[in-house]
């Protein structure tokens, strides 16, 4: 099979969908790997390294014309004309992108999304490493924008002896939320974590020895926690669906002036009422005197780390797909859950429901 890897074109994106080890593994199984010139450069991978591993460096159109196309981020508006009836494996986030869903349907693309590949225990193995990266970055971004020169209220996240650290609220205790909680607590912040799952809150309590305040998530509890926070991190995820809105504009108005909100769920539409996608070049916008960070590709800030973390987990699935997409999907329920669009129809139930469609059988 021909496996194509185009250069990512989303604003600020630095990751690439394959590393030299992945090229070598595919080539060893007899597959042809076509990588667009310069695709890995911003992730610290030069064309020569990919060629040495067995790739052929090509123009972007050739990479898109492969039997299986590997990307990191969803196709951008200027890439929709390159879609065709091949297979595409990437982050899609279709619940928040009806235009892309329609383009994939029209092109007849078999579109698989990393973020809906789901194991029997409910875990999302291909989303997990990027959630880990985003959770840690959320705290760093929040700490940065709390600084006075960057528009914040001048609060040091860690505090100093005699002065407490910033008050940090994390909404959601899944993978991203748990990483944000651990990072903020390790830096010395005063951390409150909210989640619907009491089991998740118990795990946090045990992990942090009671140093993190845990609260069962209700609308009232969120309102109370947000009101007194210097930094609020939204990490609410429902696989395949738009993120629920858990922080209203009125709640943001109640926060101290110069406080910061970071919406990790922005790829799925965002979990703050005021969230609008931002970029690494212009990461925040002011809302009611607070700064709202909603960058849709947060891990691109650390492209070298994020590329390696992502390709570590995607490669086993890529190898199976390259050996035959239909057979791979039929043999693996987790990979079958990753199929969002097939044969000109939306087949993932949650994505279809989010877009107001009736799902077809996968």
CSV table of C-alpha atoms in Angstrom, one decimal:
chain,number,residue,atom,x,y,z
A,1,UNK,CA,0.0,0.0,0.0
A,2,UNK,CA,1.1,3.6,-0.6
A,3,UNK,CA,1.1,5.6,2.7
A,4,UNK,CA,1.1,9.4,2.3
A,5,UNK,CA,2.2,11.9,4.9
A,6,UNK,CA,1.5,15.6,4.0
A,7,UNK,CA,2.9,18.6,5.7
A,8,UNK,CA,0.5,20.0,8.4
A,9,UNK,CA,-0.9,23.4,7.4
A,10,UNK,CA,-3.0,24.4,10.5
A,11,UNK,CA,-1.8,27.6,12.0
A,12,UNK,CA,1.1,27.0,14.3
A,13,UNK,CA,1.2,23.3,13.8
A,14,UNK,CA,4.6,21.7,14.2
A,15,UNK,CA,3.9,18.0,14.4
A,16,UNK,CA,4.1,15.4,11.7
A,17,UNK,CA,2.2,12.1,11.5
A,18,UNK,CA,5.2,9.8,11.1
A,19,UNK,CA,8.7,9.4,12.6
A,20,UNK,CA,11.6,7.6,11.0
A,21,UNK,CA,10.9,4.4,13.0
A,22,UNK,CA,7.4,4.3,11.5
A,23,UNK,CA,8.7,4.7,8.0
A,24,UNK,CA,11.2,1.9,8.6
A,25,UNK,CA,8.4,-0.4,10.0
A,26,UNK,CA,6.1,0.3,7.0
A,27,UNK,CA,8.9,-0.1,4.5
A,28,UNK,CA,10.0,-3.4,6.1
A,29,UNK,CA,6.5,-4.8,5.4
A,30,UNK,CA,6.7,-3.8,1.8
A,31,UNK,CA,4.7,-0.6,1.9
A,32,UNK,CA,5.7,2.6,0.0
A,33,UNK,CA,5.9,5.7,2.2
A,34,UNK,CA,5.4,9.1,0.5
A,35,UNK,CA,6.3,12.0,2.7
A,36,UNK,CA,5.9,15.6,1.6
A,37,UNK,CA,9.1,17.6,1.4
A,38,UNK,CA,9.8,19.3,4.7
A,39,UNK,CA,6.8,17.7,6.5
A,40,UNK,CA,8.9,16.7,9.6
A,41,UNK,CA,11.2,19.7,9.8
A,42,UNK,CA,9.3,21.6,12.5
A,43,UNK,CA,9.3,18.4,14.6
A,44,UNK,CA,13.0,18.1,14.3
A,45,UNK,CA,12.9,15.4,11.6
A,46,UNK,CA,14.8,16.2,8.4
A,47,UNK,CA,13.9,14.7,5.0
A,48,UNK,CA,17.2,12.9,4.9
A,49,UNK,CA,16.3,11.0,8.1
A,50,UNK,CA,13.0,9.9,6.6
A,51,UNK,CA,14.7,8.9,3.3
A,52,UNK,CA,17.3,6.8,5.2
A,53,UNK,CA,14.4,5.0,6.9
A,54,UNK,CA,12.9,4.2,3.5
A,55,UNK,CA,10.6,7.1,2.7
A,56,UNK,CA,10.3,8.8,-0.7
A,57,UNK,CA,10.1,12.6,-0.5
A,58,UNK,CA,7.4,13.9,-2.8
A,59,UNK,CA,5.2,16.9,-3.5
A,60,UNK,CA,2.1,17.4,-1.3
A,61,UNK,CA,-0.4,16.4,-3.9
A,62,UNK,CA,1.4,13.0,-4.3
A,63,UNK,CA,1.2,12.4,-0.5
A,64,UNK,CA,-2.6,13.2,-0.5
A,65,UNK,CA,-3.1,10.7,-3.5
A,66,UNK,CA,-1.8,7.7,-1.5
A,67,UNK,CA,-4.1,4.8,-0.5
A,68,UNK,CA,-3.7,5.7,3.2
A,69,UNK,CA,-3.1,9.3,4.3
A,70,UNK,CA,-1.7,10.0,7.7
A,71,UNK,CA,-2.1,13.4,9.3
A,72,UNK,CA,-2.0,15.0,12.8
A,73,UNK,CA,-4.7,17.7,12.5
A,74,UNK,CA,-8.0,17.8,10.5
A,75,UNK,CA,-7.8,18.9,6.8
A,76,UNK,CA,-7.9,22.6,6.6
A,77,UNK,CA,-10.2,24.6,4.3
A,78,UNK,CA,-7.6,24.8,1.5
A,79,UNK,CA,-7.0,21.1,1.7
A,80,UNK,CA,-10.6,20.0,1.2
A,81,UNK,CA,-10.1,19.8,-2.6
A,82,UNK,CA,-7.4,17.2,-2.0
A,83,UNK,CA,-9.8,14.8,-0.4
A,84,UNK,CA,-10.6,11.6,-2.3
A,85,UNK,CA,-11.9,8.1,-2.0
A,86,UNK,CA,-8.9,6.8,-0.1
A,87,UNK,CA,-8.4,6.4,3.7
A,88,UNK,CA,-7.5,9.2,6.1
A,89,UNK,CA,-6.2,8.7,9.6
A,90,UNK,CA,-5.9,11.8,11.8
A,91,UNK,CA,-7.6,13.9,14.5
A,92,UNK,CA,-10.9,14.9,12.9
A,93,UNK,CA,-13.1,16.4,15.7
A,94,UNK,CA,-16.1,16.3,13.3
A,95,UNK,CA,-18.7,17.1,16.0
A,96,UNK,CA,-17.4,20.7,15.9
A,97,UNK,CA,-16.7,20.8,12.2
A,98,UNK,CA,-19.8,20.1,10.0
A,99,UNK,CA,-18.1,21.6,6.9
A,100,UNK,CA,-15.3,19.0,7.0
A,101,UNK,CA,-17.7,16.2,7.7
A,102,UNK,CA,-19.7,17.2,4.5
A,103,UNK,CA,-16.5,17.3,2.5
A,104,UNK,CA,-15.4,13.9,3.6
A,105,UNK,CA,-18.8,12.5,2.8
A,106,UNK,CA,-18.8,14.1,-0.6
A,107,UNK,CA,-15.3,12.8,-1.4
A,108,UNK,CA,-16.1,9.2,-0.4
A,109,UNK,CA,-13.2,9.2,2.1
A,110,UNK,CA,-12.9,6.5,4.7
A,111,UNK,CA,-12.1,8.8,7.6
A,112,UNK,CA,-10.8,7.5,10.9
A,113,UNK,CA,-10.2,9.8,13.8
A,114,UNK,CA,-7.6,9.2,16.4
A,115,UNK,CA,-9.8,10.6,19.1
A,116,UNK,CA,-12.6,8.1,18.7
A,117,UNK,CA,-10.4,4.9,18.6
A,118,UNK,CA,-11.7,3.5,21.9
A,119,UNK,CA,-10.8,0.3,23.9
A,120,UNK,CA,-13.3,-1.9,25.6
A,121,UNK,CA,-12.6,-0.1,29.0
A,122,UNK,CA,-13.6,3.2,27.5
A,123,UNK,CA,-10.1,4.6,27.2
A,124,UNK,CA,-8.9,6.5,24.2
A,125,UNK,CA,-5.3,5.2,23.5
A,126,UNK,CA,-4.5,7.6,20.6
A,127,UNK,CA,-5.9,10.7,22.3
A,128,UNK,CA,-4.2,9.9,25.7
A,129,UNK,CA,-0.7,11.2,24.9
A,130,UNK,CA,-1.9,14.4,23.4
A,131,UNK,CA,-4.2,14.9,26.4
A,132,UNK,CA,-1.3,14.4,28.7
A,133,UNK,CA,0.7,17.0,26.8
A,134,UNK,CA,-2.3,19.4,26.7
A,135,UNK,CA,-3.0,19.0,30.4
A,136,UNK,CA,0.6,19.9,31.4
A,137,UNK,CA,0.8,22.8,28.8
A,138,UNK,CA,-2.5,24.2,30.2
A,139,UNK,CA,-0.9,25.0,33.5
A,140,UNK,CA,2.2,26.5,31.9
A,141,UNK,CA,0.1,28.6,29.6
A,142,UNK,CA,-2.1,29.7,32.5
A,143,UNK,CA,1.0,30.6,34.6
A,144,UNK,CA,2.4,32.6,31.7
A,145,UNK,CA,-0.7,34.6,31.1
A,146,UNK,CA,-1.2,35.3,34.8
A,147,UNK,CA,2.0,37.4,34.7
A,148,UNK,CA,1.4,41.1,34.7
A,149,UNK,CA,3.4,41.8,31.5
A,150,UNK,CA,1.3,39.3,29.7
A,151,UNK,CA,-2.0,40.9,30.7
A,152,UNK,CA,-2.6,38.8,33.9
A,153,UNK,CA,-3.3,39.9,37.4
A,154,UNK,CA,0.3,39.4,38.5
A,155,UNK,CA,-0.1,36.2,40.5
A,156,UNK,CA,2.8,33.7,40.7
A,157,UNK,CA,1.3,30.3,40.3
A,158,UNK,CA,3.7,28.7,42.9
A,159,UNK,CA,3.5,31.6,45.4
A,160,UNK,CA,6.4,32.3,47.9
A,161,UNK,CA,6.8,31.7,51.6
A,162,UNK,CA,4.2,33.7,53.4
A,163,UNK,CA,2.1,34.2,50.2
A,164,UNK,CA,-0.1,31.4,48.9
A,165,UNK,CA,0.0,30.2,45.3
A,166,UNK,CA,-2.6,30.9,42.7
A,167,UNK,CA,-6.1,29.4,43.1
A,168,UNK,CA,-6.5,26.9,40.3
A,169,UNK,CA,-9.7,25.1,39.4
A,170,UNK,CA,-9.7,22.2,37.0
A,171,UNK,CA,-13.0,21.0,35.5
A,172,UNK,CA,-12.7,17.3,34.6
A,173,UNK,CA,-10.4,14.7,36.0
A,174,UNK,CA,-9.8,12.6,32.9
A,175,UNK,CA,-6.4,12.2,31.3
A,176,UNK,CA,-5.9,15.9,30.5
A,177,UNK,CA,-7.5,17.1,33.7
A,178,UNK,CA,-5.5,14.8,35.9
A,179,UNK,CA,-2.3,15.9,34.3
A,180,UNK,CA,-3.2,19.6,34.8
A,181,UNK,CA,-4.1,18.9,38.4
A,182,UNK,CA,-0.8,17.1,39.1
A,183,UNK,CA,1.2,19.9,37.3
A,184,UNK,CA,-0.5,22.7,39.2
A,185,UNK,CA,-0.2,20.9,42.5
A,186,UNK,CA,3.5,20.1,42.0
A,187,UNK,CA,4.1,23.8,41.3
A,188,UNK,CA,2.6,24.8,44.6
A,189,UNK,CA,-0.8,26.1,43.5
A,190,UNK,CA,-4.0,25.9,45.5
A,191,UNK,CA,-5.9,23.3,43.4
A,192,UNK,CA,-9.6,22.4,43.3
A,193,UNK,CA,-10.7,19.6,41.0
A,194,UNK,CA,-14.3,18.9,39.9
A,195,UNK,CA,-15.6,15.9,38.2
A,196,UNK,CA,-18.9,14.0,37.9
A,197,UNK,CA,-17.2,10.7,38.8
A,198,UNK,CA,-16.7,10.2,42.5
A,199,UNK,CA,-14.3,7.3,41.6
A,200,UNK,CA,-12.1,9.7,39.7
A,201,UNK,CA,-12.1,12.1,42.6
A,202,UNK,CA,-11.2,9.3,45.0
A,203,UNK,CA,-8.2,8.4,42.8
A,204,UNK,CA,-7.1,12.1,42.8
A,205,UNK,CA,-7.4,12.2,46.6
A,206,UNK,CA,-5.3,9.1,47.0
A,207,UNK,CA,-2.7,10.2,44.5
A,208,UNK,CA,-2.2,13.6,46.0
A,209,UNK,CA,-2.7,12.6,49.7
A,210,UNK,CA,-5.4,15.1,50.2
A,211,UNK,CA,-3.4,18.1,48.9
A,212,UNK,CA,-5.9,18.7,46.1
A,213,UNK,CA,-9.4,19.7,47.0
A,214,UNK,CA,-11.9,17.5,45.3
A,215,UNK,CA,-15.5,18.5,44.6
A,216,UNK,CA,-18.4,16.6,43.0
A,217,UNK,CA,-19.3,18.6,39.9
A,218,UNK,CA,-22.6,20.4,39.9
A,219,UNK,CA,-23.6,23.7,38.3
A,220,UNK,CA,-23.6,25.4,41.7
A,221,UNK,CA,-20.2,23.9,42.7
A,222,UNK,CA,-18.6,25.0,39.4
A,223,UNK,CA,-20.0,28.5,39.9
A,224,UNK,CA,-18.6,28.7,43.4
A,225,UNK,CA,-15.1,27.4,42.4
A,226,UNK,CA,-14.8,29.6,39.3
A,227,UNK,CA,-15.7,32.8,41.2
A,228,UNK,CA,-12.6,32.6,43.4
A,229,UNK,CA,-10.1,31.3,40.9
A,230,UNK,CA,-7.1,32.9,39.4
A,231,UNK,CA,-6.9,30.1,36.7
A,232,UNK,CA,-9.6,27.9,35.4
A,233,UNK,CA,-8.8,24.9,33.2
A,234,UNK,CA,-11.6,23.2,31.3
A,235,UNK,CA,-10.9,19.6,30.5
A,236,UNK,CA,-14.3,18.1,29.8
A,237,UNK,CA,-14.5,15.5,27.1
A,238,UNK,CA,-17.4,13.4,25.6
A,239,UNK,CA,-15.8,11.2,22.9
A,240,UNK,CA,-17.2,12.0,19.5
A,241,UNK,CA,-19.6,14.8,20.7
A,242,UNK,CA,-19.4,18.5,21.3
A,243,UNK,CA,-18.1,19.4,24.7
A,244,UNK,CA,-20.8,20.5,27.1
A,245,UNK,CA,-20.7,24.1,28.2
A,246,UNK,CA,-19.9,24.2,31.9
A,247,UNK,CA,-18.7,27.8,32.4
A,248,UNK,CA,-21.0,30.6,31.5
A,249,UNK,CA,-20.2,34.2,30.7
A,250,UNK,CA,-21.8,35.2,34.0
A,251,UNK,CA,-19.3,33.0,35.8
A,252,UNK,CA,-16.4,34.6,34.0
A,253,UNK,CA,-17.7,38.1,35.0
A,254,UNK,CA,-17.5,37.0,38.6
A,255,UNK,CA,-13.8,36.1,38.4
A,256,UNK,CA,-11.0,38.5,39.5
A,257,UNK,CA,-9.8,40.9,36.8
A,258,UNK,CA,-6.8,39.5,35.1
A,259,UNK,CA,-7.6,35.9,35.8
A,260,UNK,CA,-7.0,33.3,33.1
A,261,UNK,CA,-9.2,30.5,31.6
A,262,UNK,CA,-7.7,27.7,29.5
A,263,UNK,CA,-10.1,25.6,27.4
A,264,UNK,CA,-8.5,22.2,26.6
A,265,UNK,CA,-11.8,21.1,25.1
A,266,UNK,CA,-11.8,23.7,22.3
A,267,UNK,CA,-11.2,21.1,19.6
A,268,UNK,CA,-14.6,19.7,20.5
A,269,UNK,CA,-16.3,23.1,20.5
A,270,UNK,CA,-15.1,24.2,23.9
A,271,UNK,CA,-16.5,23.9,27.4
A,272,UNK,CA,-16.7,27.6,28.2
A,273,UNK,CA,-19.6,29.7,26.8
A,274,UNK,CA,-17.2,32.4,25.6
A,275,UNK,CA,-14.6,30.0,23.9
A,276,UNK,CA,-13.6,30.8,20.4
A,277,UNK,CA,-10.7,29.0,18.7
A,278,UNK,CA,-7.4,30.9,19.0
A,279,UNK,CA,-3.9,30.3,17.6
A,280,UNK,CA,-0.4,30.0,19.0
A,281,UNK,CA,0.3,33.4,17.4
A,282,UNK,CA,-2.6,35.0,19.1
A,283,UNK,CA,-3.5,32.6,21.9
A,284,UNK,CA,-5.8,34.7,24.2
A,285,UNK,CA,-8.7,37.0,23.9
A,286,UNK,CA,-10.1,39.2,26.7
A,287,UNK,CA,-13.5,38.2,28.1
A,288,UNK,CA,-15.0,40.3,30.9
A,289,UNK,CA,-11.6,41.3,32.1
A,290,UNK,CA,-10.2,37.8,32.0
A,291,UNK,CA,-8.0,36.2,29.4
A,292,UNK,CA,-9.3,33.1,27.6
A,293,UNK,CA,-6.8,30.7,26.0
A,294,UNK,CA,-8.4,28.4,23.5
A,295,UNK,CA,-5.7,27.2,21.1
A,296,UNK,CA,-7.0,24.3,19.0
A,297,UNK,CA,-3.6,22.5,18.7
A,298,UNK,CA,-2.0,23.1,22.0
A,299,UNK,CA,0.6,20.2,21.7
A,300,UNK,CA,2.1,21.9,18.6
A,301,UNK,CA,3.8,24.2,21.1
A,302,UNK,CA,6.1,21.2,21.8
A,303,UNK,CA,6.2,19.6,18.4
A,304,UNK,CA,9.3,17.5,19.0
A,305,UNK,CA,7.9,15.9,22.1
A,306,UNK,CA,4.3,15.7,20.9
A,307,UNK,CA,5.3,14.0,17.5
A,308,UNK,CA,7.2,11.3,19.3
A,309,UNK,CA,4.4,10.8,21.9
A,310,UNK,CA,1.8,10.6,19.2
A,311,UNK,CA,3.6,8.3,16.7
A,312,UNK,CA,4.5,5.9,19.6
A,313,UNK,CA,0.8,5.1,19.9
A,314,UNK,CA,-0.5,5.4,16.4
A,315,UNK,CA,2.1,3.2,14.7
A,316,UNK,CA,0.6,-0.2,15.6
A,317,UNK,CA,-2.7,0.9,14.2
A,318,UNK,CA,-1.1,2.4,11.1
A,319,UNK,CA,0.7,-0.9,10.4
A,320,UNK,CA,-2.6,-2.8,10.6
A,321,UNK,CA,-4.4,-0.3,8.3
A,322,UNK,CA,-1.6,-0.4,5.8
A,323,UNK,CA,-2.0,-4.1,5.6
A,324,UNK,CA,-5.6,-3.6,4.6
A,325,UNK,CA,-8.1,-1.0,5.9
A,326,UNK,CA,-11.2,-3.2,5.7
A,327,UNK,CA,-9.5,-6.2,7.3
A,328,UNK,CA,-8.0,-4.0,10.1
A,329,UNK,CA,-11.3,-2.4,10.9
A,330,UNK,CA,-13.2,-5.7,10.9
A,331,UNK,CA,-10.6,-7.4,13.2
A,332,UNK,CA,-10.3,-4.6,15.8
A,333,UNK,CA,-13.4,-3.1,17.6
A,334,UNK,CA,-11.2,-0.3,18.9
A,335,UNK,CA,-10.2,0.7,15.4
A,336,UNK,CA,-13.7,0.2,14.1
A,337,UNK,CA,-14.8,2.8,16.7
A,338,UNK,CA,-12.3,5.2,15.0
A,339,UNK,CA,-14.2,5.1,11.7
A,340,UNK,CA,-16.2,8.4,11.4
A,341,UNK,CA,-17.1,8.4,7.7
A,342,UNK,CA,-17.3,5.5,5.3
A,343,UNK,CA,-18.9,5.0,1.8
A,344,UNK,CA,-20.2,8.5,1.7
A,345,UNK,CA,-22.0,8.3,5.1
A,346,UNK,CA,-21.3,9.3,8.7
A,347,UNK,CA,-21.1,6.0,10.6
A,348,UNK,CA,-20.0,7.0,14.1
A,349,UNK,CA,-23.1,7.3,16.2
A,350,UNK,CA,-21.9,10.1,18.5
A,351,UNK,CA,-20.6,12.2,15.6
A,352,UNK,CA,-23.8,11.6,13.6
A,353,UNK,CA,-25.9,12.7,16.6
A,354,UNK,CA,-23.8,15.8,17.1
A,355,UNK,CA,-24.2,16.7,13.5
A,356,UNK,CA,-27.9,15.9,13.4
A,357,UNK,CA,-27.4,12.9,11.1
A,358,UNK,CA,-28.7,9.4,11.2
A,359,UNK,CA,-25.7,7.1,11.4
A,360,UNK,CA,-25.1,4.5,8.8
A,361,UNK,CA,-23.9,1.0,9.6
A,362,UNK,CA,-20.1,0.9,9.7
